CSV table of C-alpha atoms in Angstrom, one decimal:
chain,number,residue,atom,x,y,z
S,30,MET,CA,113.8,206.2,143.4
S,31,SER,CA,110.9,205.5,145.7
S,32,THR,CA,109.7,208.2,148.1
S,33,ALA,CA,109.5,207.8,151.9
S,34,VAL,CA,105.8,207.2,151.7
S,35,GLU,CA,106.1,204.5,149.1
S,36,ASP,CA,108.9,202.9,151.0
S,37,ARG,CA,106.8,202.8,154.2
S,38,GLY,CA,103.9,201.4,152.2
S,39,SER,CA,106.0,198.6,150.8
S,40,ARG,CA,107.3,197.8,154.3
S,41,ARG,CA,103.8,197.6,155.8
S,42,LEU,CA,102.5,195.5,152.9
S,43,ALA,CA,105.4,193.1,153.2
S,44,TRP,CA,104.8,192.8,157.0
S,45,CYS,CA,101.1,192.0,156.5
S,46,VAL,CA,101.7,189.6,153.6
S,47,ALA,CA,104.2,187.7,155.9
S,48,HIS,CA,101.3,187.2,158.4
S,49,VAL,CA,98.8,186.2,155.7
S,50,LEU,CA,101.2,183.7,154.3
S,51,ARG,CA,101.1,181.7,157.5
S,52,HIS,CA,97.6,180.7,156.8
S,53,ALA,CA,97.6,180.3,153.0
S,54,PRO,CA,98.0,177.0,151.2
S,55,ASP,CA,101.1,176.6,149.1
S,56,HIS,CA,99.5,177.4,145.8
S,57,ILE,CA,97.8,180.5,147.2
S,58,ALA,CA,101.2,181.6,148.7
S,59,LEU,CA,102.9,181.3,145.3
S,60,ASP,CA,100.1,183.4,143.8
S,61,LEU,CA,100.5,186.1,146.4
S,62,LEU,CA,104.3,186.1,146.1
S,63,GLY,CA,103.9,186.6,142.3
S,64,ARG,CA,101.8,189.7,142.8
S,65,LEU,CA,104.3,191.6,144.8
S,66,ASP,CA,106.4,194.3,143.3
S,67,ARG,CA,110.1,194.3,143.7
S,68,PRO,CA,110.4,196.7,146.7
S,69,THR,CA,107.8,194.7,148.6
S,70,ARG,CA,109.4,191.4,147.8
S,71,LYS,CA,112.7,192.8,149.1
S,72,TYR,CA,111.2,193.8,152.4
S,73,LEU,CA,109.3,190.5,152.6
S,74,CYS,CA,112.5,188.5,152.2
S,75,ARG,CA,113.9,190.6,155.1
S,76,ASP,CA,110.9,190.2,157.3
S,77,GLU,CA,111.6,188.4,160.6
S,78,TRP,CA,108.1,186.7,160.6
S,79,LEU,CA,108.5,185.2,157.2
S,80,PRO,CA,107.1,181.6,157.6
S,81,ALA,CA,109.2,178.6,156.9
S,82,SER,CA,107.1,177.4,154.0
S,83,ALA,CA,107.2,180.8,152.3
S,84,VAL,CA,111.0,180.9,152.5
S,85,THR,CA,111.1,177.4,150.9
S,86,LEU,CA,108.9,178.6,148.1
S,87,LEU,CA,110.9,181.7,147.6
S,88,LEU,CA,114.2,179.8,147.5
S,89,ARG,CA,112.7,177.3,145.1
S,90,HIS,CA,110.7,179.6,142.8
S,91,GLY,CA,112.0,183.1,143.5
S,92,THR,CA,114.6,185.2,141.7
S,93,GLU,CA,118.3,185.6,142.5
S,94,ALA,CA,117.4,188.8,144.3
S,95,ASP,CA,115.0,186.9,146.6
S,96,ARG,CA,117.7,184.4,147.5
S,97,HIS,CA,120.2,187.3,148.0
S,98,PHE,CA,118.0,189.0,150.6
S,99,ILE,CA,116.9,185.8,152.3
S,100,ALA,CA,120.5,184.8,152.7
S,101,ARG,CA,121.2,188.1,154.5
S,102,ASN,CA,118.1,188.0,156.7
S,103,PRO,CA,119.5,187.6,160.2
S,104,ARG,CA,116.4,185.8,161.3
S,105,VAL,CA,116.6,183.2,158.4
S,106,VAL,CA,120.4,182.6,158.1
S,107,GLY,CA,120.0,180.9,154.7
S,108,ARG,CA,117.1,178.6,155.7
S,109,PRO,CA,113.5,178.8,156.9
S,110,LEU,CA,114.2,179.2,160.6
S,111,PRO,CA,117.1,180.5,162.6
S,112,GLY,CA,119.8,178.5,164.3
S,113,LEU,CA,120.4,175.5,162.1
S,114,PRO,CA,123.9,175.1,160.7
S,115,GLY,CA,123.6,174.8,156.9
S,116,PRO,CA,125.3,172.3,154.5
S,117,ALA,CA,128.3,174.6,154.2
S,118,ARG,CA,129.2,173.9,157.8
S,119,TYR,CA,129.0,170.2,157.3
S,120,GLY,CA,131.0,170.5,154.1
S,121,ARG,CA,133.9,171.7,156.2
S,122,ARG,CA,133.8,168.7,158.5
S,123,GLU,CA,136.7,166.2,158.4
S,124,THR,CA,136.3,162.5,159.1
S,125,PRO,CA,137.9,161.9,162.5
S,126,PRO,CA,141.2,160.0,162.3
S,127,GLU,CA,140.0,157.5,165.0
S,128,LEU,CA,137.0,156.5,162.9
S,129,LEU,CA,139.0,155.5,159.8
S,130,PRO,CA,140.4,152.3,161.3
S,131,VAL,CA,136.9,151.2,162.2
S,132,LEU,CA,135.6,151.9,158.7
S,133,CYS,CA,138.6,150.1,157.2
S,134,ALA,CA,137.8,147.0,159.3
S,135,GLU,CA,134.2,147.1,158.3
S,136,LEU,CA,134.8,147.6,154.6
S,137,GLY,CA,137.9,145.4,154.4
S,138,ARG,CA,139.8,148.1,152.5
S,139,ASP,CA,141.0,151.7,153.0
S,140,PRO,CA,138.1,154.1,152.0
S,141,SER,CA,140.5,156.8,150.9
S,142,HIS,CA,141.9,154.6,148.1
S,143,ALA,CA,138.6,154.6,146.1
S,144,PRO,CA,135.2,156.3,146.5
S,145,LEU,CA,132.6,154.3,148.5
S,146,THR,CA,130.1,152.5,146.3
S,147,GLY,CA,126.4,152.9,147.0
S,148,ALA,CA,126.1,149.6,148.7
S,149,GLU,CA,129.1,150.3,150.9
S,150,LEU,CA,127.8,153.7,151.9
S,151,ILE,CA,124.4,152.5,152.7
S,152,GLY,CA,125.8,149.7,154.8
S,153,LEU,CA,127.9,152.1,156.8
S,154,LEU,CA,125.0,154.5,157.3
S,155,ARG,CA,122.9,151.6,158.6
S,156,ARG,CA,125.5,150.7,161.2
S,157,HIS,CA,126.4,154.3,162.3
S,158,GLY,CA,123.1,156.2,161.9
S,159,ILE,CA,121.1,154.4,164.6
S,160,ARG,CA,121.1,157.1,167.3
S,161,ARG,CA,122.2,160.5,166.1
S,162,PRO,CA,123.5,161.9,162.7
S,163,ARG,CA,127.0,162.8,164.0
S,164,VAL,CA,128.9,159.7,163.0
S,165,ALA,CA,126.8,159.3,159.8
S,166,LEU,CA,127.9,162.9,158.9
S,167,ASP,CA,131.5,161.8,159.4
S,168,VAL,CA,130.9,158.9,157.0
S,169,LEU,CA,129.4,161.2,154.4
S,170,ARG,CA,132.6,163.3,154.4
S,171,LEU,CA,134.4,160.4,152.6
S,172,PRO,CA,134.3,160.3,148.8
S,173,TYR,CA,131.4,158.2,147.6
S,174,VAL,CA,129.2,157.5,144.6
S,175,LEU,CA,125.5,157.2,145.4
S,176,ASP,CA,122.6,156.7,143.0
S,177,PRO,CA,119.4,158.3,144.4
S,178,ALA,CA,117.2,155.6,142.9
S,179,GLU,CA,119.3,152.9,144.6
S,180,LEU,CA,119.1,154.8,147.9
S,181,ALA,CA,115.3,155.0,147.6
S,182,ALA,CA,115.0,151.3,146.7
S,183,GLU,CA,117.2,150.2,149.6
S,184,HIS,CA,115.2,152.4,152.0
S,185,ALA,CA,112.0,150.9,150.7
S,186,ARG,CA,113.4,147.4,151.2
S,187,GLN,CA,114.7,148.1,154.7
S,188,PRO,CA,114.3,151.6,156.2
S,189,LEU,CA,117.5,153.4,157.1
S,190,PRO,CA,117.9,154.6,160.7
S,191,ALA,CA,116.6,158.1,161.5
S,192,GLY,CA,120.1,159.3,162.2
S,193,ALA,CA,121.3,158.2,158.7
S,194,VAL,CA,118.3,159.8,157.0
S,195,GLU,CA,118.9,163.1,158.9
S,196,ALA,CA,122.6,163.0,157.9
S,197,LEU,CA,121.6,162.5,154.2
S,198,LEU,CA,119.2,165.4,154.4
S,199,LEU,CA,121.9,167.6,155.9
S,200,ALA,CA,124.9,166.8,153.8
S,201,ALA,CA,123.9,165.0,150.6
S,202,GLU,CA,122.5,166.8,147.6
S,203,LEU,CA,119.4,164.7,147.0
S,204,PRO,CA,116.6,165.4,144.5
S,205,GLY,CA,113.1,166.0,145.9
S,206,GLU,CA,111.9,162.5,145.0
S,207,SER,CA,114.6,160.9,147.1
S,208,VAL,CA,113.8,163.2,150.0
S,209,ARG,CA,110.2,162.2,149.9
S,210,ALA,CA,111.1,158.5,149.6
S,211,LEU,CA,113.3,158.7,152.7
S,212,LEU,CA,110.4,160.1,154.8
S,213,ALA,CA,108.3,157.0,154.1
S,214,THR,CA,108.6,153.9,156.3
S,215,PRO,CA,106.5,150.8,156.7
S,216,ALA,CA,103.7,151.0,159.3
S,217,ALA,CA,104.9,147.8,160.9
S,218,VAL,CA,108.3,149.3,161.8
S,219,ARG,CA,108.4,150.4,165.4
S,220,ASP,CA,109.0,154.1,166.0
S,221,GLY,CA,112.3,154.9,167.7
S,222,ARG,CA,112.9,157.9,170.0
S,223,SER,CA,114.2,160.0,167.0
S,224,TRP,CA,111.7,159.0,164.3
S,225,HIS,CA,110.5,162.6,164.0
S,226,ARG,CA,113.9,164.2,163.4
S,227,PRO,CA,114.2,163.6,159.6
S,228,ALA,CA,110.7,165.2,159.1
S,229,VAL,CA,111.6,168.2,161.2
S,230,ARG,CA,115.0,168.5,159.5
S,231,ALA,CA,113.4,168.3,156.0
S,232,VAL,CA,111.2,171.3,156.7
S,233,ARG,CA,113.9,173.2,158.5
S,234,MET,CA,116.4,172.7,155.7
S,235,GLY,CA,113.9,174.1,153.2
S,236,ARG,CA,113.6,170.7,151.4
S,237,LEU,CA,109.9,170.6,151.9
S,238,THR,CA,107.0,172.8,153.0
S,239,HIS,CA,104.7,171.7,155.7
S,240,GLU,CA,102.0,170.9,153.2
S,241,GLU,CA,104.4,168.8,151.1
S,242,LEU,CA,105.6,167.0,154.2
S,243,VAL,CA,102.0,166.0,155.1
S,244,ALA,CA,101.5,164.8,151.5
S,245,CYS,CA,104.5,162.5,151.5
S,246,VAL,CA,105.4,161.4,155.0
S,247,ALA,CA,104.3,157.8,155.7
S,248,PRO,CA,102.8,156.0,157.5
S,249,ALA,CA,99.8,158.3,158.1
S,250,ARG,CA,100.1,158.1,161.9
S,251,HIS,CA,103.4,160.0,161.6
S,252,ALA,CA,101.7,163.0,160.0
S,253,LEU,CA,99.1,163.0,162.8
S,254,LEU,CA,101.8,162.8,165.5
S,255,LEU,CA,103.8,165.6,163.8
S,256,GLY,CA,100.7,167.8,163.9
S,257,HIS,CA,100.8,167.6,167.7
S,258,LEU,CA,104.4,166.9,168.7
S,259,PRO,CA,104.8,167.7,172.4
S,260,PRO,CA,107.9,169.8,173.4
S,261,GLY,CA,110.8,167.9,174.7
S,262,PRO,CA,114.6,167.6,174.6
S,263,GLY,CA,116.5,167.4,171.3
S,264,LEU,CA,115.3,168.5,167.8
S,265,ARG,CA,111.6,169.4,167.9
S,266,TRP,CA,109.3,171.9,166.3
S,267,THR,CA,109.7,175.5,167.3
S,268,LEU,CA,106.5,177.4,167.9
S,269,PRO,CA,106.1,178.7,164.3
S,270,GLU,CA,107.0,175.3,162.9
S,271,GLN,CA,104.4,173.6,165.2
S,272,SER,CA,101.8,176.1,164.1
S,273,GLY,CA,102.6,175.6,160.4
S,274,MET,CA,102.6,171.8,160.8
S,275,ARG,CA,99.3,171.8,162.6
S,276,THR,CA,97.8,174.1,159.9
S,277,ALA,CA,98.9,171.7,157.2
S,278,VAL,CA,97.6,168.6,159.0
S,279,THR,CA,94.3,170.3,159.7
S,280,ARG,CA,94.0,171.2,156.1
S,281,ALA,CA,94.5,167.6,155.1
S,282,LEU,CA,91.8,166.5,157.6
S,283,THR,CA,89.2,169.0,156.3
S,284,PRO,CA,87.2,166.4,154.3
S,285,LEU,CA,86.3,164.7,157.6
S,286,GLY,CA,84.4,167.8,158.7
S,287,ASP,CA,82.9,167.5,162.1
S,288,ASP,CA,81.4,164.0,161.7
S,289,PRO,CA,82.4,161.9,164.8
S,290,ARG,CA,82.0,158.7,162.8
S,291,LEU,CA,84.6,159.7,160.3
S,292,TRP,CA,87.0,160.8,163.0
S,293,SER,CA,86.5,157.5,164.8
S,294,GLU,CA,87.3,155.6,161.6
S,295,LEU,CA,90.4,157.7,161.1
S,296,LEU,CA,91.7,156.8,164.5
S,297,ARG,CA,90.8,153.1,164.0
S,298,HIS,CA,92.7,152.8,160.7
S,299,ALA,CA,95.6,155.2,161.3
S,300,PRO,CA,97.9,152.9,163.3
S,301,ALA,CA,98.2,150.3,160.5
S,302,PHE,CA,97.8,152.4,157.4
S,303,GLU,CA,100.9,152.3,155.2
S,304,GLY,CA,100.3,155.4,153.0
S,305,PRO,CA,100.3,159.1,153.7
S,306,LEU,CA,97.6,161.0,155.5
S,307,PRO,CA,95.7,162.3,152.5
S,308,GLU,CA,95.2,158.8,151.2
S,309,LEU,CA,93.8,157.6,154.5
S,310,VAL,CA,91.4,160.6,154.7
S,311,ALA,CA,90.2,159.9,151.2
S,312,ALA,CA,89.6,156.2,152.0
S,313,VAL,CA,87.8,157.1,155.2
S,314,VAL,CA,85.5,159.6,153.5
S,315,ALA,CA,84.8,157.1,150.7
S,316,GLY,CA,83.4,154.8,153.3
S,317,GLY,CA,85.6,151.8,152.6
S,318,PRO,CA,88.4,150.4,154.6
S,319,PRO,CA,91.8,151.6,153.5
S,320,GLY,CA,93.4,149.0,151.2
S,321,PRO,CA,96.8,147.6,151.9
S,322,ARG,CA,99.8,149.0,150.0
S,323,GLY,CA,101.9,145.9,150.2
S,324,ALA,CA,101.8,142.2,151.1
S,325,ALA,CA,103.1,142.9,154.6
S,326,ALA,CA,100.2,145.1,155.6
S,327,PRO,CA,98.3,143.9,158.7
S,328,ALA,CA,95.0,142.3,158.2
S,329,ALA,CA,93.2,144.0,161.0
S,330,PRO,CA,93.7,147.6,162.4
S,331,ALA,CA,96.0,147.9,165.3
S,332,GLU,CA,95.1,149.6,168.5
S,333,PRO,CA,96.1,153.3,168.6
S,334,ASP,CA,98.7,154.2,171.2
S,335,GLU,CA,98.2,157.0,173.7
S,336,ALA,CA,100.2,159.5,171.8
S,337,LEU,CA,98.2,159.0,168.6
S,338,VAL,CA,94.9,159.3,170.5
S,339,ARG,CA,96.1,162.5,172.1
S,340,ALA,CA,97.2,163.9,168.7
S,341,VAL,CA,93.9,163.1,167.0
S,342,ARG,CA,92.0,164.6,170.0
S,343,HIS,CA,93.9,167.9,169.6
S,344,LEU,CA,93.4,168.0,165.8
S,345,ALA,CA,89.7,167.1,165.8
S,346,PRO,CA,87.2,170.0,165.9
S,347,THR,CA,85.6,170.6,169.3
S,348,ALA,CA,82.4,172.2,170.4
S,349,ALA,CA,82.8,175.8,171.7
S,350,GLU,CA,82.9,175.8,175.5
S,351,PRO,CA,80.4,178.0,177.3
S,352,ALA,CA,81.9,181.4,178.1
S,353,THR,CA,82.7,182.0,181.7
S,354,GLY,CA,83.8,185.1,183.5
S,355,GLY,CA,80.7,187.1,183.3
S,356,VAL,CA,81.1,190.9,183.3
S,357,GLU,CA,84.9,190.7,183.6
S,358,ARG,CA,85.1,188.7,180.4
S,359,GLU,CA,82.8,191.2,178.6
S,360,LEU,CA,85.0,194.0,179.7
S,361,ALA,CA,88.1,192.2,178.6
S,362,LEU,CA,86.6,191.6,175.1
S,363,ALA,CA,85.6,195.2,174.9
S,364,SER,CA,89.1,196.3,175.9
S,365,LEU,CA,90.5,194.7,172.8
S,366,ALA,CA,88.8,197.3,170.7
S,367,VAL,CA,90.0,200.2,172.9
S,368,PRO,CA,93.8,200.6,172.9
S,369,MET,CA,95.3,201.9,176.1
S,370,GLU,CA,97.5,204.9,176.5
S,371,THR,CA,100.7,202.9,175.9
S,372,VAL,CA,101.5,199.7,174.1
S,373,GLN,CA,103.2,198.2,177.2
S,374,GLU,CA,100.0,198.9,179.3
S,375,ASP,CA,97.9,197.2,176.6
S,376,ILE,CA,100.2,194.2,176.5
S,377,ARG,CA,100.2,193.8,180.3
S,378,TRP,CA,96.4,193.9,180.3
S,379,VAL,CA,96.0,191.3,177.6
S,380,ARG,CA,98.6,189.0,179.3
S,381,ASP,CA,96.8,189.3,182.6
S,382,CYS,CA,93.4,188.4,181.0
S,383,LEU,CA,95.0,185.4,179.3
S,384,ASP,CA,96.5,184.3,182.7
S,385,ARG,CA,93.1,184.6,184.4
S,386,SER,CA,91.4,182.7,181.5
S,387,LEU,CA,89.2,185.7,180.7
S,388,LEU,CA,90.5,185.7,177.1
S,389,THR,CA,92.0,183.1,174.8
S,390,GLY,CA,94.2,183.5,171.7
S,391,ALA,CA,91.1,182.9,169.6
S,392,ASP,CA,89.3,185.8,171.3
S,393,VAL,CA,92.2,188.2,170.5
S,394,VAL,CA,92.2,187.3,166.8
S,395,ARG,CA,88.4,187.8,166.6
S,396,HIS,CA,88.1,191.0,168.6
S,397,LYS,CA,91.3,192.9,168.6
S,398,LEU,CA,91.7,195.8,166.2
S,399,PRO,CA,93.3,196.7,163.9
S,400,ALA,CA,93.4,193.3,162.3
S,401,CYS,CA,97.1,193.4,161.5
S,402,TRP,CA,97.8,193.8,165.2
S,403,ALA,CA,95.6,190.8,166.0
S,404,LEU,CA,97.7,188.6,163.6
S,405,ASP,CA,101.0,189.8,165.1
S,406,GLU,CA,101.5,188.3,168.6
S,407,ASP,CA,104.1,190.9,169.5
S,408,HIS,CA,101.3,193.5,169.6
S,409,TRP,CA,99.4,191.7,172.4
S,410,LEU,CA,102.1,189.5,174.0
S,411,GLY,CA,105.1,191.8,173.7
S,412,ASP,CA,108.4,191.5,171.9
S,413,VAL,CA,110.5,188.4,172.3
S,414,ASP,CA,114.2,188.1,171.9
S,415,HIS,CA,113.7,185.3,169.3
S,416,PRO,CA,110.9,184.7,166.9
S,417,ASP,CA,110.8,181.0,167.5
S,418,ARG,CA,109.2,181.2,170.9
S,419,HIS,CA,106.7,183.0,173.2
S,420,ASP,CA,106.1,182.6,176.9
S,421,ARG,CA,102.4,182.0,176.2
S,422,PRO,CA,102.7,179.2,173.5
S,423,GLU,CA,99.1,178.0,174.0
S,424,ALA,CA,97.7,181.4,173.3
S,425,VAL,CA,99.8,181.8,170.2
S,426,LEU,CA,98.7,178.3,168.8
S,427,ALA,CA,95.1,179.1,169.6
S,428,ALA,CA,95.3,182.4,167.9
S,429,ARG,CA,96.8,181.0,164.7
S,430,ALA,CA,94.4,178.1,164.6
S,431,GLU,CA,91.5,180.5,164.8
S,432,ALA,CA,93.0,182.7,162.1
S,433,ASP,CA,93.4,179.5,160.0
S,434,ARG,CA,89.7,178.7,160.4
S,435,LEU,CA,88.6,182.3,159.6
S,436,PHE,CA,90.7,182.5,156.5
S,437,ALA,CA,89.7,179.1,155.2
S,438,LEU,CA,86.0,179.7,155.9
S,439,ALA,CA,85.9,183.1,154.3
S,440,LEU,CA,88.5,182.9,151.4
S,441,GLY,CA,88.7,179.2,150.5
S,442,GLU,CA,90.7,178.7,147.3
S,443,ASP,CA,90.1,182.1,145.7
S,444,PRO,CA,93.6,183.7,145.2
S,445,GLU,CA,92.0,187.1,144.3
S,446,ALA,CA,90.2,187.2,147.7
S,447,TRP,CA,93.5,186.4,149.5
S,448,TRP,CA,95.2,189.2,147.6
S,449,ARG,CA,92.5,191.7,148.4
S,450,VAL,CA,92.8,190.8,152.1
S,451,ALA,CA,96.6,191.1,152.0
S,452,ARG,CA,96.5,194.4,150.2
S,453,THR,CA,93.8,195.9,152.4
S,454,LEU,CA,95.2,194.6,155.8
S,455,PRO,CA,97.9,197.3,156.3
S,456,ASP,CA,95.4,200.2,156.5
S,457,PHE,CA,92.2,198.5,157.7
S,458,ALA,CA,91.1,199.7,161.1
S,459,GLY,CA,88.6,197.0,162.0
S,460,THR,CA,88.8,193.4,163.2
S,461,LEU,CA,89.9,190.5,161.1
S,462,PRO,CA,86.3,189.0,160.8
S,463,HIS,CA,85.1,192.4,159.7
S,464,LEU,CA,87.7,192.6,157.0
S,465,LEU,CA,87.0,189.1,155.7
S,466,LEU,CA,83.3,189.8,155.6
S,467,ARG,CA,83.9,193.0,153.6
S,468,VAL,CA,86.1,191.2,151.1
S,469,THR,CA,83.9,188.2,150.6
S,470,ASP,CA,80.7,190.3,150.3
S,471,GLY,CA,82.3,192.4,147.6
S,472,ASP,CA,81.6,195.6,149.6
S,473,SER,CA,83.9,198.6,149.5
S,474,VAL,CA,86.6,198.1,152.1
S,475,SER,CA,87.2,201.3,154.0
S,476,THR,CA,89.9,202.1,156.5
S,477,ARG,CA,87.3,202.7,159.3
S,478,PRO,CA,85.8,199.9,161.5
């Protein structure tokens, strides 16, 4: 039986690992999860800040105990982010009686007499999944027989509507290959208002991590648009989801570096490129025009629309703006290293500096200490009633983007370095750049700044 000190250490390590996992690639995250002992994994599965991709990896590769604790996490509710009804809810749905005569007329027979064939089901989904998944979900409550290979082939021949794809992700038990196939559409197909919903749903249902979504979603412009999906009505990214998606897209764009010519080529070819974003980036870096993936590929690049230009502009690296604010900014930066008498007073001061543009989220990550507090927005923006939102979203996104940059620059692909950072973070009293410098230099990491 663990002592109180050991229990507290496991809790703190799980809390810090949850924050580090936000910024780690999937293979590094799997390595970190495999290094945790059982008590720490238990507290990690119960952590409210556990990122969506980490939950997906734990559900896919973890133990039965991991799934047990995740299912009982009130912030997860059986899936990567709170609030989404799971497949069990849709399994209890009944096809409305008023819909049955319509389906009988379309099929020419009573669907309750024999299961729907794959062709019949796909035909109904095409007709009833145009706007939202509600009617398509009602159709899926009927008995049917569906071959995933046939579904993927039909979708490749003529893409299913977004509402039908979303319903299939919600209610059908599809293998991973079919899920990836449903998220690929021809570049020539015009995007509807709900084109993004299946991608958001795939991540939120735990079918794919953000990194896997970037690797499979096609055409490439969809990945770029998902990396900067503006808030709006309906199903959209929550704040942690938006941060995770932007991290994954930025990681895929890393080979472009800060070369303006490569970014210009990316924007020129993105509207018409049929394949996923990593293929487009590889072609642009290689110096040749991206090759067509099919006979229907356009011969010349199309003009990027305003949304795509805006998304690429937000994802591209920018030069650091000259600091303004003079003495007040210097005092604000210095205050991040000197905690005030109470946490509430400290939070009020940081929020006031953010509102007056004396500080940015990136400044907080670089200068606030200890490093574990800098990575946790609750320690400088205050507690929120829900982990999916903050009233300063731009500051949160800027802070996480800066943390992504620092982790990638210092640790790269070295899992041992990532583990040293995660293990040292709970008791380190300095800033995050200081910790990363100590770890990468191989120096002894003390608990003093």
